[in-house]
PDB file of N, CA and C in Angstrom:
ATOM      1  N   MET A   1      70.605  27.568 182.567  1.00 48.00           N
ATOM      2  CA  MET A   1      71.384  28.240 183.588  1.00 48.00           C
ATOM      3  C   MET A   1      72.551  27.326 183.980  1.00 48.00           C
ATOM      4  N   PRO A   2      73.789  27.859 183.950  1.00 52.00           N
ATOM      5  CA  PRO A   2      74.940  27.044 184.352  1.00 52.00           C
ATOM      6  C   PRO A   2      74.805  26.587 185.807  1.00 52.00           C
ATOM      7  N   LEU A   3      75.378  25.443 186.106  1.00 49.00           N
ATOM      8  CA  LEU A   3      75.287  24.881 187.448  1.00 49.00           C
ATOM      9  C   LEU A   3      75.783  25.847 188.513  1.00 49.00           C
ATOM     10  N   TRP A   4      76.875  26.551 188.243  1.00 47.00           N
ATOM     11  CA  TRP A   4      77.420  27.439 189.270  1.00 47.00           C
ATOM     12  C   TRP A   4      76.479  28.586 189.596  1.00 47.00           C
ATOM     13  N   GLU A   5      75.633  29.009 188.655  1.00 55.00           N
ATOM     14  CA  GLU A   5      74.691  30.092 188.927  1.00 55.00           C
ATOM     15  C   GLU A   5      73.584  29.654 189.875  1.00 55.00           C
ATOM     16  N   LYS A   6      73.337  28.362 189.975  1.00 56.00           N
ATOM     17  CA  LYS A   6      72.329  27.860 190.898  1.00 56.00           C
ATOM     18  C   LYS A   6      72.822  27.880 192.336  1.00 56.00           C
ATOM     19  N   THR A   7      74.088  28.160 192.553  1.00 55.00           N
ATOM     20  CA  THR A   7      74.669  28.173 193.897  1.00 55.00           C
ATOM     21  C   THR A   7      75.051  29.584 194.327  1.00 55.00           C
ATOM     22  N   GLN A   8      74.401  30.577 193.804  1.00 58.00           N
ATOM     23  CA  GLN A   8      74.774  31.961 194.096  1.00 58.00           C
ATOM     24  C   GLN A   8      74.751  32.292 195.583  1.00 58.00           C
ATOM     25  N   ASN A   9      73.930  31.605 196.372  1.00 67.00           N
ATOM     26  CA  ASN A   9      73.932  31.896 197.798  1.00 67.00           C
ATOM     27  C   ASN A   9      75.221  31.434 198.478  1.00 67.00           C
ATOM     28  N   HIS A  10      76.087  30.764 197.758  1.00 75.00           N
ATOM     29  CA  HIS A  10      77.379  30.353 198.294  1.00 75.00           C
ATOM     30  C   HIS A  10      78.509  31.270 197.835  1.00 75.00           C
ATOM     31  N   MET A  11      78.180  32.293 197.073  1.00 82.00           N
ATOM     32  CA  MET A  11      79.154  33.285 196.612  1.00 82.00           C
ATOM     33  C   MET A  11      78.450  34.636 196.663  1.00 82.00           C
ATOM     34  N   TYR A  12      78.982  35.545 197.447  1.00 86.00           N
ATOM     35  CA  TYR A  12      78.358  36.855 197.496  1.00 86.00           C
ATOM     36  C   TYR A  12      79.366  37.884 197.990  1.00 86.00           C
ATOM     37  N   SER A  13      79.004  39.130 197.796  1.00 91.00           N
ATOM     38  CA  SER A  13      79.845  40.219 198.284  1.00 91.00           C
ATOM     39  C   SER A  13      78.948  41.327 198.794  1.00 91.00           C
ATOM     40  N   MET A  14      79.544  42.189 199.610  1.00 93.00           N
ATOM     41  CA  MET A  14      78.803  43.330 200.157  1.00 93.00           C
ATOM     42  C   MET A  14      79.793  44.419 200.541  1.00 93.00           C
ATOM     43  N   ASN A  15      79.277  45.617 200.643  1.00 95.00           N
ATOM     44  CA  ASN A  15      80.071  46.757 201.064  1.00 95.00           C
ATOM     45  C   ASN A  15      79.560  47.218 202.422  1.00 95.00           C
ATOM     46  N   ILE A  16      80.476  47.317 203.373  1.00 95.00           N
ATOM     47  CA  ILE A  16      80.138  47.802 204.709  1.00 95.00           C
ATOM     48  C   ILE A  16      81.164  48.868 205.062  1.00 95.00           C
ATOM     49  N   GLY A  17      80.683  50.070 205.280  1.00 96.00           N
ATOM     50  CA  GLY A  17      81.595  51.164 205.578  1.00 96.00           C
ATOM     51  C   GLY A  17      82.551  51.378 204.422  1.00 96.00           C
ATOM     52  N   LEU A  18      83.831  51.332 204.686  1.00 97.00           N
ATOM     53  CA  LEU A  18      84.865  51.525 203.668  1.00 97.00           C
ATOM     54  C   LEU A  18      85.430  50.205 203.148  1.00 97.00           C
ATOM     55  N   VAL A  19      84.747  49.096 203.435  1.00 97.00           N
ATOM     56  CA  VAL A  19      85.279  47.779 203.091  1.00 97.00           C
ATOM     57  C   VAL A  19      84.346  47.050 202.130  1.00 97.00           C
ATOM     58  N   HIS A  20      84.947  46.462 201.095  1.00 97.00           N
ATOM     59  CA  HIS A  20      84.225  45.553 200.199  1.00 97.00           C
ATOM     60  C   HIS A  20      84.603  44.139 200.620  1.00 97.00           C
ATOM     61  N   PHE A  21      83.612  43.328 200.997  1.00 95.00           N
ATOM     62  CA  PHE A  21      83.819  41.945 201.403  1.00 95.00           C
ATOM     63  C   PHE A  21      83.348  41.012 200.299  1.00 95.00           C
ATOM     64  N   SER A  22      84.161  40.028 199.965  1.00 94.00           N
ATOM     65  CA  SER A  22      83.786  38.956 199.043  1.00 94.00           C
ATOM     66  C   SER A  22      83.945  37.645 199.790  1.00 94.00           C
ATOM     67  N   THR A  23      82.996  36.750 199.589  1.00 89.00           N
ATOM     68  CA  THR A  23      83.104  35.450 200.219  1.00 89.00           C
ATOM     69  C   THR A  23      82.528  34.380 199.316  1.00 89.00           C
ATOM     70  N   PHE A  24      83.047  33.184 199.432  1.00 81.00           N
ATOM     71  CA  PHE A  24      82.561  32.063 198.644  1.00 81.00           C
ATOM     72  C   PHE A  24      82.796  30.786 199.433  1.00 81.00           C
ATOM     73  N   ASN A  25      81.981  29.794 199.178  1.00 75.00           N
ATOM     74  CA  ASN A  25      82.078  28.522 199.875  1.00 75.00           C
ATOM     75  C   ASN A  25      82.932  27.582 199.040  1.00 75.00           C
ATOM     76  N   PHE A  26      84.233  27.623 199.259  1.00 71.00           N
ATOM     77  CA  PHE A  26      85.108  26.797 198.444  1.00 71.00           C
ATOM     78  C   PHE A  26      84.939  25.315 198.739  1.00 71.00           C
ATOM     79  N   ASP A  27      84.446  24.970 199.927  1.00 68.00           N
ATOM     80  CA  ASP A  27      84.185  23.562 200.232  1.00 68.00           C
ATOM     81  C   ASP A  27      83.233  22.961 199.208  1.00 68.00           C
ATOM     82  N   LEU A  28      82.286  23.736 198.757  1.00 66.00           N
ATOM     83  CA  LEU A  28      81.305  23.273 197.779  1.00 66.00           C
ATOM     84  C   LEU A  28      81.947  23.043 196.412  1.00 66.00           C
ATOM     85  N   PHE A  29      82.945  23.830 196.076  1.00 61.00           N
ATOM     86  CA  PHE A  29      83.508  23.837 194.727  1.00 61.00           C
ATOM     87  C   PHE A  29      84.790  23.040 194.557  1.00 61.00           C
ATOM     88  N   LYS A  30      85.487  22.755 195.642  1.00 63.00           N
ATOM     89  CA  LYS A  30      86.863  22.253 195.509  1.00 63.00           C
ATOM     90  C   LYS A  30      87.001  20.943 194.754  1.00 63.00           C
ATOM     91  N   ASP A  31      85.976  20.112 194.754  1.00 65.00           N
ATOM     92  CA  ASP A  31      86.083  18.830 194.061  1.00 65.00           C
ATOM     93  C   ASP A  31      85.289  18.770 192.760  1.00 65.00           C
ATOM     94  N   ASN A  32      84.714  19.883 192.329  1.00 70.00           N
ATOM     95  CA  ASN A  32      83.898  19.887 191.122  1.00 70.00           C
ATOM     96  C   ASN A  32      84.471  20.901 190.139  1.00 70.00           C
ATOM     97  N   LYS A  33      85.141  20.422 189.117  1.00 70.00           N
ATOM     98  CA  LYS A  33      85.814  21.310 188.156  1.00 70.00           C
ATOM     99  C   LYS A  33      84.837  22.244 187.450  1.00 70.00           C
ATOM    100  N   ASN A  34      83.606  21.805 187.182  1.00 73.00           N
ATOM    101  CA  ASN A  34      82.625  22.662 186.519  1.00 73.00           C
ATOM    102  C   ASN A  34      82.242  23.836 187.410  1.00 73.00           C
ATOM    103  N   LEU A  35      82.075  23.591 188.695  1.00 75.00           N
ATOM    104  CA  LEU A  35      81.746  24.667 189.622  1.00 75.00           C
ATOM    105  C   LEU A  35      82.941  25.579 189.860  1.00 75.00           C
ATOM    106  N   GLN A  36      84.138  25.031 189.852  1.00 77.00           N
ATOM    107  CA  GLN A  36      85.339  25.847 190.068  1.00 77.00           C
ATOM    108  C   GLN A  36      85.468  26.937 189.018  1.00 77.00           C
ATOM    109  N   ALA A  37      85.258  26.589 187.776  1.00 79.00           N
ATOM    110  CA  ALA A  37      85.404  27.569 186.694  1.00 79.00           C
ATOM    111  C   ALA A  37      84.425  28.716 186.880  1.00 79.00           C
ATOM    112  N   GLY A  38      83.198  28.401 187.216  1.00 81.00           N
ATOM    113  CA  GLY A  38      82.197  29.448 187.438  1.00 81.00           C
ATOM    114  C   GLY A  38      82.503  30.292 188.652  1.00 81.00           C
ATOM    115  N   MET A  39      82.965  29.645 189.724  1.00 83.00           N
ATOM    116  CA  MET A  39      83.313  30.374 190.933  1.00 83.00           C
ATOM    117  C   MET A  39      84.470  31.319 190.683  1.00 83.00           C
ATOM    118  N   LEU A  40      85.485  30.864 189.964  1.00 85.00           N
ATOM    119  CA  LEU A  40      86.624  31.732 189.653  1.00 85.00           C
ATOM    120  C   LEU A  40      86.203  32.886 188.755  1.00 85.00           C
ATOM    121  N   LYS A  41      85.294  32.630 187.823  1.00 89.00           N
ATOM    122  CA  LYS A  41      84.770  33.689 186.954  1.00 89.00           C
ATOM    123  C   LYS A  41      84.022  34.733 187.789  1.00 89.00           C
ATOM    124  N   TRP A  42      83.188  34.260 188.699  1.00 89.00           N
ATOM    125  CA  TRP A  42      82.450  35.187 189.568  1.00 89.00           C
ATOM    126  C   TRP A  42      83.412  35.994 190.436  1.00 89.00           C
ATOM    127  N   LEU A  43      84.389  35.311 191.059  1.00 92.00           N
ATOM    128  CA  LEU A  43      85.333  35.989 191.943  1.00 92.00           C
ATOM    129  C   LEU A  43      86.126  37.038 191.189  1.00 92.00           C
ATOM    130  N   GLU A  44      86.575  36.719 189.991  1.00 95.00           N
ATOM    131  CA  GLU A  44      87.342  37.705 189.216  1.00 95.00           C
ATOM    132  C   GLU A  44      86.485  38.917 188.872  1.00 95.00           C
ATOM    133  N   ALA A  45      85.257  38.695 188.446  1.00 95.00           N
ATOM    134  CA  ALA A  45      84.364  39.822 188.114  1.00 95.00           C
ATOM    135  C   ALA A  45      84.103  40.684 189.344  1.00 95.00           C
ATOM    136  N   ASP A  46      83.894  40.047 190.491  1.00 95.00           N
ATOM    137  CA  ASP A  46      83.625  40.797 191.720  1.00 95.00           C
ATOM    138  C   ASP A  46      84.840  41.598 192.155  1.00 95.00           C
ATOM    139  N   LEU A  47      86.022  40.990 192.130  1.00 97.00           N
ATOM    140  CA  LEU A  47      87.233  41.694 192.541  1.00 97.00           C
ATOM    141  C   LEU A  47      87.600  42.809 191.564  1.00 97.00           C
ATOM    142  N   LYS A  48      87.353  42.587 190.299  1.00 97.00           N
ATOM    143  CA  LYS A  48      87.614  43.636 189.306  1.00 97.00           C
ATOM    144  C   LYS A  48      86.741  44.853 189.588  1.00 97.00           C
ATOM    145  N   LYS A  49      85.467  44.623 189.823  1.00 97.00           N
ATOM    146  CA  LYS A  49      84.541  45.722 190.130  1.00 97.00           C
ATOM    147  C   LYS A  49      84.935  46.410 191.435  1.00 97.00           C
ATOM    148  N   ALA A  50      85.307  45.616 192.440  1.00 97.00           N
ATOM    149  CA  ALA A  50      85.723  46.198 193.723  1.00 97.00           C
ATOM    150  C   ALA A  50      86.966  47.058 193.551  1.00 97.00           C
ATOM    151  N   ASN A  51      87.914  46.592 192.767  1.00 94.00           N
ATOM    152  CA  ASN A  51      89.149  47.339 192.550  1.00 94.00           C
ATOM    153  C   ASN A  51      88.900  48.644 191.799  1.00 94.00           C
ATOM    154  N   GLU A  52      87.912  48.643 190.923  1.00 96.00           N
ATOM    155  CA  GLU A  52      87.555  49.857 190.183  1.00 96.00           C
ATOM    156  C   GLU A  52      86.855  50.876 191.068  1.00 96.00           C
ATOM    157  N   ASN A  53      86.335  50.451 192.212  1.00 97.00           N
ATOM    158  CA  ASN A  53      85.598  51.335 193.115  1.00 97.00           C
ATOM    159  C   ASN A  53      86.347  51.612 194.412  1.00 97.00           C
ATOM    160  N   ARG A  54      87.660  51.630 194.334  1.00 97.00           N
ATOM    161  CA  ARG A  54      88.468  51.876 195.530  1.00 97.00           C
ATOM    162  C   ARG A  54      88.229  53.261 196.127  1.00 97.00           C
ATOM    163  N   ASP A  55      87.723  54.189 195.342  1.00 97.00           N
ATOM    164  CA  ASP A  55      87.425  55.508 195.891  1.00 97.00           C
ATOM    165  C   ASP A  55      86.273  55.446 196.888  1.00 97.00           C
ATOM    166  N   LYS A  56      85.337  54.518 196.712  1.00 97.00           N
ATOM    167  CA  LYS A  56      84.212  54.338 197.638  1.00 97.00           C
ATOM    168  C   LYS A  56      84.539  53.351 198.744  1.00 97.00           C
ATOM    169  N   TRP A  57      85.188  52.239 198.374  1.00 96.00           N
ATOM    170  CA  TRP A  57      85.530  51.171 199.315  1.00 96.00           C
ATOM    171  C   TRP A  57      87.006  50.846 199.141  1.00 96.00           C
ATOM    172  N   PRO A  58      87.890  51.586 199.847  1.00 97.00           N
ATOM    173  CA  PRO A  58      89.330  51.415 199.630  1.00 97.00           C
ATOM    174  C   PRO A  58      89.905  50.084 200.109  1.00 97.00           C
ATOM    175  N   TRP A  59      89.207  49.383 200.960  1.00 98.00           N
ATOM    176  CA  TRP A  59      89.692  48.110 201.482  1.00 98.00           C
ATOM    177  C   TRP A  59      88.908  46.966 200.851  1.00 98.00           C
ATOM    178  N   VAL A  60      89.631  45.957 200.355  1.00 98.00           N
ATOM    179  CA  VAL A  60      89.006  44.766 199.767  1.00 98.00           C
ATOM    180  C   VAL A  60      89.451  43.562 200.589  1.00 98.00           C
ATOM    181  N   VAL A  61      88.457  42.842 201.121  1.00 97.00           N
ATOM    182  CA  VAL A  61      88.718  41.693 201.991  1.00 97.00           C
ATOM    183  C   VAL A  61      88.005  40.473 201.414  1.00 97.00           C
ATOM    184  N   VAL A  62      88.705  39.367 201.336  1.00 94.00           N
ATOM    185  CA  VAL A  62      88.119  38.102 200.890  1.00 94.00           C
ATOM    186  C   VAL A  62      88.100  37.150 202.081  1.00 94.00           C
ATOM    187  N   ILE A  63      86.955  36.511 202.272  1.00 90.00           N
ATOM    188  CA  ILE A  63      86.774  35.586 203.392  1.00 90.00           C
ATOM    189  C   ILE A  63      86.426  34.211 202.832  1.00 90.00           C
ATOM    190  N   ASN A  64      87.081  33.196 203.361  1.00 83.00           N
ATOM    191  CA  ASN A  64      86.811  31.832 202.939  1.00 83.00           C
ATOM    192  C   ASN A  64      87.097  30.901 204.104  1.00 83.00           C
ATOM    193  N   HIS A  65      86.495  29.744 204.084  1.00 75.00           N
ATOM    194  CA  HIS A  65      86.706  28.781 205.164  1.00 75.00           C
ATOM    195  C   HIS A  65      88.106  28.163 205.117  1.00 75.00           C
ATOM    196  N   ARG A  66      88.605  27.882 203.942  1.00 73.00           N
ATOM    197  CA  ARG A  66      89.878  27.164 203.814  1.00 73.00           C
ATOM    198  C   ARG A  66      91.054  28.108 203.548  1.00 73.00           C
ATOM    199  N   PRO A  67      92.240  27.727 204.058  1.00 75.00           N
ATOM    200  CA  PRO A  67      93.436  28.495 203.722  1.00 75.00           C
ATOM    201  C   PRO A  67      93.880  28.177 202.298  1.00 75.00           C
ATOM    202  N   LEU A  68      94.532  29.125 201.667  1.00 75.00           N
ATOM    203  CA  LEU A  68      95.091  28.862 200.343  1.00 75.00           C
ATOM    204  C   LEU A  68      96.339  28.001 200.444  1.00 75.00           C
ATOM    205  N   TYR A  69      97.108  28.218 201.484  1.00 71.00           N
ATOM    206  CA  TYR A  69      98.342  27.473 201.699  1.00 71.00           C
ATOM    207  C   TYR A  69      98.451  27.125 203.178  1.00 71.00           C
ATOM    208  N   CYS A  70      99.107  26.031 203.478  1.00 68.00           N
ATOM    209  CA  CYS A  70      99.390  25.708 204.876  1.00 68.00           C
ATOM    210  C   CYS A  70     100.663  24.879 204.934  1.00 68.00           C
ATOM    211  N   SER A  71     101.412  25.055 205.994  1.00 67.00           N
ATOM    212  CA  SER A  71     102.676  24.341 206.115  1.00 67.00           C
ATOM    213  C   SER A  71     102.528  23.032 206.887  1.00 67.00           C
ATOM    214  N   ASN A  72     101.417  22.849 207.565  1.00 64.00           N
ATOM    215  CA  ASN A  72     101.197  21.638 208.343  1.00 64.00           C
ATOM    216  C   ASN A  72     100.649  20.548 207.428  1.00 64.00           C
ATOM    217  N   VAL A  73     101.471  20.087 206.500  1.00 60.00           N
ATOM    218  CA  VAL A  73     101.005  19.168 205.464  1.00 60.00           C
ATOM    219  C   VAL A  73     100.642  17.788 205.993  1.00 60.00           C
ATOM    220  N   ALA A  74     101.206  17.374 207.110  1.00 59.00           N
ATOM    221  CA  ALA A  74     100.855  16.059 207.649  1.00 59.00           C
ATOM    222  C   ALA A  74      99.383  16.012 208.041  1.00 59.00           C
ATOM    223  N   GLN A  75      98.903  17.076 208.642  1.00 55.00           N
ATOM    224  CA  GLN A  75      97.515  17.115 209.104  1.00 55.00           C
ATOM    225  C   GLN A  75      96.561  17.583 208.019  1.00 55.00           C
ATOM    226  N   TYR A  76      97.005  18.475 207.142  1.00 50.00           N
ATOM    227  CA  TYR A  76      96.101  19.105 206.191  1.00 50.00           C
ATOM    228  C   TYR A  76      96.459  18.834 204.738  1.00 50.00           C
ATOM    229  N   SER A  77      97.100  17.732 204.459  1.00 51.00           N
ATOM    230  CA  SER A  77      97.564  17.475 203.105  1.00 51.00           C
ATOM    231  C   SER A  77      96.418  17.428 202.103  1.00 51.00           C
ATOM    232  N   THR A  78      95.276  16.930 202.493  1.00 54.00           N
ATOM    233  CA  THR A  78      94.150  16.863 201.551  1.00 54.00           C
ATOM    234  C   THR A  78      93.567  18.241 201.289  1.00 54.00           C
ATOM    235  N   ASP A  79      93.796  19.176 202.183  1.00 57.00           N
ATOM    236  CA  ASP A  79      93.243  20.515 202.023  1.00 57.00           C
ATOM    237  C   ASP A  79      94.131  21.426 201.196  1.00 57.00           C
ATOM    238  N   CYS A  80      95.430  21.338 201.393  1.00 58.00           N
ATOM    239  CA  CYS A  80      96.326  22.288 200.743  1.00 58.00           C
ATOM    240  C   CYS A  80      97.100  21.695 199.581  1.00 58.00           C
ATOM    241  N   VAL A  81      97.737  20.594 199.798  1.00 45.00           N
ATOM    242  CA  VAL A  81      98.646  20.058 198.787  1.00 45.00           C
ATOM    243  C   VAL A  81      97.891  19.557 197.561  1.00 45.00           C
ATOM    244  N   SER A  82      96.823  18.795 197.759  1.00 50.00           N
ATOM    245  CA  SER A  82      96.136  18.191 196.618  1.00 50.00           C
ATOM    246  C   SER A  82      95.356  19.207 195.795  1.00 50.00           C
ATOM    247  N   ASN A  83      95.080  20.364 196.357  1.00 59.00           N
ATOM    248  CA  ASN A  83      94.303  21.383 195.650  1.00 59.00           C
ATOM    249  C   ASN A  83      95.145  22.593 195.275  1.00 59.00           C
ATOM    250  N   TRP A  84      96.460  22.433 195.202  1.00 60.00           N
ATOM    251  CA  TRP A  84      97.321  23.597 195.021  1.00 60.00           C
ATOM    252  C   TRP A  84      97.063  24.328 193.718  1.00 60.00           C
ATOM    253  N   LYS A  85      96.672  23.655 192.643  1.00 63.00           N
ATOM    254  CA  LYS A  85      96.429  24.346 191.373  1.00 63.00           C
ATOM    255  C   LYS A  85      95.231  25.276 191.480  1.00 63.00           C
ATOM    256  N   THR A  86      94.158  24.787 192.087  1.00 65.00           N
ATOM    257  CA  THR A  86      92.972  25.626 192.260  1.00 65.00           C
ATOM    258  C   THR A  86      93.251  26.750 193.229  1.00 65.00           C
ATOM    259  N   PHE A  87      93.922  26.437 194.343  1.00 73.00           N
ATOM    260  CA  PHE A  87      94.223  27.472 195.316  1.00 73.00           C
ATOM    261  C   PHE A  87      95.126  28.544 194.723  1.00 73.00           C
ATOM    262  N   SER A  88      96.077  28.143 193.898  1.00 78.00           N
ATOM    263  CA  SER A  88      96.968  29.140 193.307  1.00 78.00           C
ATOM    264  C   SER A  88      96.221  30.005 192.292  1.00 78.00           C
ATOM    265  N   ALA A  89      95.185  29.481 191.646  1.00 81.00           N
ATOM    266  CA  ALA A  89      94.378  30.299 190.742  1.00 81.00           C
ATOM    267  C   ALA A  89      93.666  31.395 191.532  1.00 81.00           C
ATOM    268  N   ILE A  90      93.186  31.058 192.721  1.00 85.00           N
ATOM    269  CA  ILE A  90      92.553  32.066 193.582  1.00 85.00           C
ATOM    270  C   ILE A  90      93.595  33.073 194.031  1.00 85.00           C
ATOM    271  N   ASP A  91      94.748  32.578 194.447  1.00 86.00           N
ATOM    272  CA  ASP A  91      95.835  33.446 194.898  1.00 86.00           C
ATOM    273  C   ASP A  91      96.228  34.435 193.802  1.00 86.00           C
ATOM    274  N   ASP A  92      96.298  33.975 192.577  1.00 90.00           N
ATOM    275  CA  ASP A  92      96.618  34.866 191.454  1.00 90.00           C
ATOM    276  C   ASP A  92      95.619  36.009 191.345  1.00 90.00           C
ATOM    277  N   LEU A  93      94.328  35.706 191.548  1.00 93.00           N
ATOM    278  CA  LEU A  93      93.300  36.755 191.489  1.00 93.00           C
ATOM    279  C   LEU A  93      93.460  37.744 192.642  1.00 93.00           C
ATOM    280  N   LEU A  94      93.804  37.245 193.820  1.00 93.00           N
ATOM    281  CA  LEU A  94      93.981  38.131 194.975  1.00 93.00           C
ATOM    282  C   LEU A  94      95.104  39.130 194.726  1.00 93.00           C
ATOM    283  N   TYR A  95      96.194  38.664 194.126  1.00 94.00           N
ATOM    284  CA  TYR A  95      97.305  39.569 193.797  1.00 94.00           C
ATOM    285  C   TYR A  95      96.942  40.500 192.649  1.00 94.00           C
ATOM    286  N   LYS A  96      96.320  39.975 191.640  1.00 96.00           N
ATOM    287  CA  LYS A  96      95.976  40.771 190.462  1.00 96.00           C
ATOM    288  C   LYS A  96      95.087  41.959 190.821  1.00 96.00           C
ATOM    289  N   TYR A  97      94.125  41.734 191.714  1.00 96.00           N
ATOM    290  CA  TYR A  97      93.183  42.790 192.069  1.00 96.00           C
ATOM    291  C   TYR A  97      93.498  43.429 193.415  1.00 96.00           C
ATOM    292  N   LYS A  98      94.717  43.215 193.899  1.00 95.00           N
ATOM    293  CA  LYS A  98      95.264  43.898 195.074  1.00 95.00           C
ATOM    294  C   LYS A  98      94.372  43.773 196.312  1.00 95.00           C
ATOM    295  N   VAL A  99      93.938  42.556 196.591  1.00 96.00           N
ATOM    296  CA  VAL A  99      93.136  42.300 197.783  1.00 96.00           C
ATOM    297  C   VAL A  99      93.982  42.612 199.014  1.00 96.00           C
ATOM    298  N   ASP A 100      93.398  43.348 199.948  1.00 97.00           N
ATOM    299  CA  ASP A 100      94.144  43.795 201.117  1.00 97.00           C
ATOM    300  C   ASP A 100      94.279  42.723 202.200  1.00 97.00           C
ATOM    301  N   LEU A 101      93.263  41.873 202.323  1.00 95.00           N
ATOM    302  CA  LEU A 101      93.278  40.892 203.403  1.00 95.00           C
ATOM    303  C   LEU A 101      92.486  39.656 202.995  1.00 95.00           C
ATOM    304  N   TYR A 102      93.038  38.487 203.285  1.00 90.00           N
ATOM    305  CA  TYR A 102      92.349  37.208 203.079  1.00 90.00           C
ATOM    306  C   TYR A 102      92.207  36.571 204.443  1.00 90.00           C
ATOM    307  N   ILE A 103      90.975  36.288 204.853  1.00 87.00           N
ATOM    308  CA  ILE A 103      90.710  35.700 206.161  1.00 87.00           C
ATOM    309  C   ILE A 103      90.178  34.290 205.957  1.00 87.00           C
ATOM    310  N   ASN A 104      90.732  33.349 206.702  1.00 80.00           N
ATOM    311  CA  ASN A 104      90.263  31.975 206.590  1.00 80.00           C
ATOM    312  C   ASN A 104      90.270  31.287 207.943  1.00 80.00           C
ATOM    313  N   GLY A 105      89.655  30.139 207.992  1.00 74.00           N
ATOM    314  CA  GLY A 105      89.645  29.286 209.179  1.00 74.00           C
ATOM    315  C   GLY A 105      90.154  27.917 208.785  1.00 74.00           C
ATOM    316  N   HIS A 106      89.477  26.887 209.234  1.00 69.00           N
ATOM    317  CA  HIS A 106      89.680  25.475 208.923  1.00 69.00           C
ATOM    318  C   HIS A 106      90.952  24.896 209.528  1.00 69.00           C
ATOM    319  N   SER A 107      92.084  25.438 209.222  1.00 67.00           N
ATOM    320  CA  SER A 107      93.346  24.909 209.714  1.00 67.00           C
ATOM    321  C   SER A 107      93.510  25.333 211.174  1.00 67.00           C
ATOM    322  N   HIS A 108      93.653  24.360 212.056  1.00 66.00           N
ATOM    323  CA  HIS A 108      93.696  24.656 213.487  1.00 66.00           C
ATOM    324  C   HIS A 108      95.119  24.714 214.034  1.00 66.00           C
ATOM    325  N   SER A 109      96.023  25.197 213.217  1.00 64.00           N
ATOM    326  CA  SER A 109      97.381  25.403 213.681  1.00 64.00           C
ATOM    327  C   SER A 109      97.773  26.836 213.373  1.00 64.00           C
ATOM    328  N   TYR A 110      98.558  27.414 214.234  1.00 63.00           N
ATOM    329  CA  TYR A 110      98.935  28.810 214.084  1.00 63.00           C
ATOM    330  C   TYR A 110      99.965  28.986 212.971  1.00 63.00           C
ATOM    331  N   GLU A 111      99.716  29.933 212.087  1.00 61.00           N
ATOM    332  CA  GLU A 111     100.670  30.290 211.040  1.00 61.00           C
ATOM    333  C   GLU A 111     100.611  31.800 210.834  1.00 61.00           C
ATOM    334  N   ARG A 112     101.698  32.371 210.390  1.00 63.00           N
ATOM    335  CA  ARG A 112     101.700  33.796 210.055  1.00 63.00           C
ATOM    336  C   ARG A 112     102.704  34.058 208.970  1.00 63.00           C
TER     337      ARG A 112
END
């Protein structure tokens, strides 16, 4: 069993009402390239399936602890700048599968 499959409780999705929610613990994966590949594979498969079922769940929302991008680089440089390649791979999937909303925390500065 691949290492990333042993962490399935850190990646899951569910449908509630008209919304498909996907979530993953990127804190667990951000520094481990082997886990990143599996997590991205899982996320792409989940978003692809969600996008194919828009008639049942028209809204697709992804939730994660970390922001994909942040402008407050002095405070969060280790979170955003150093991981930009991995974060942009996630961002590419969000655009590809037309995710409606990405919700995150971690960064304690207001951005919009």
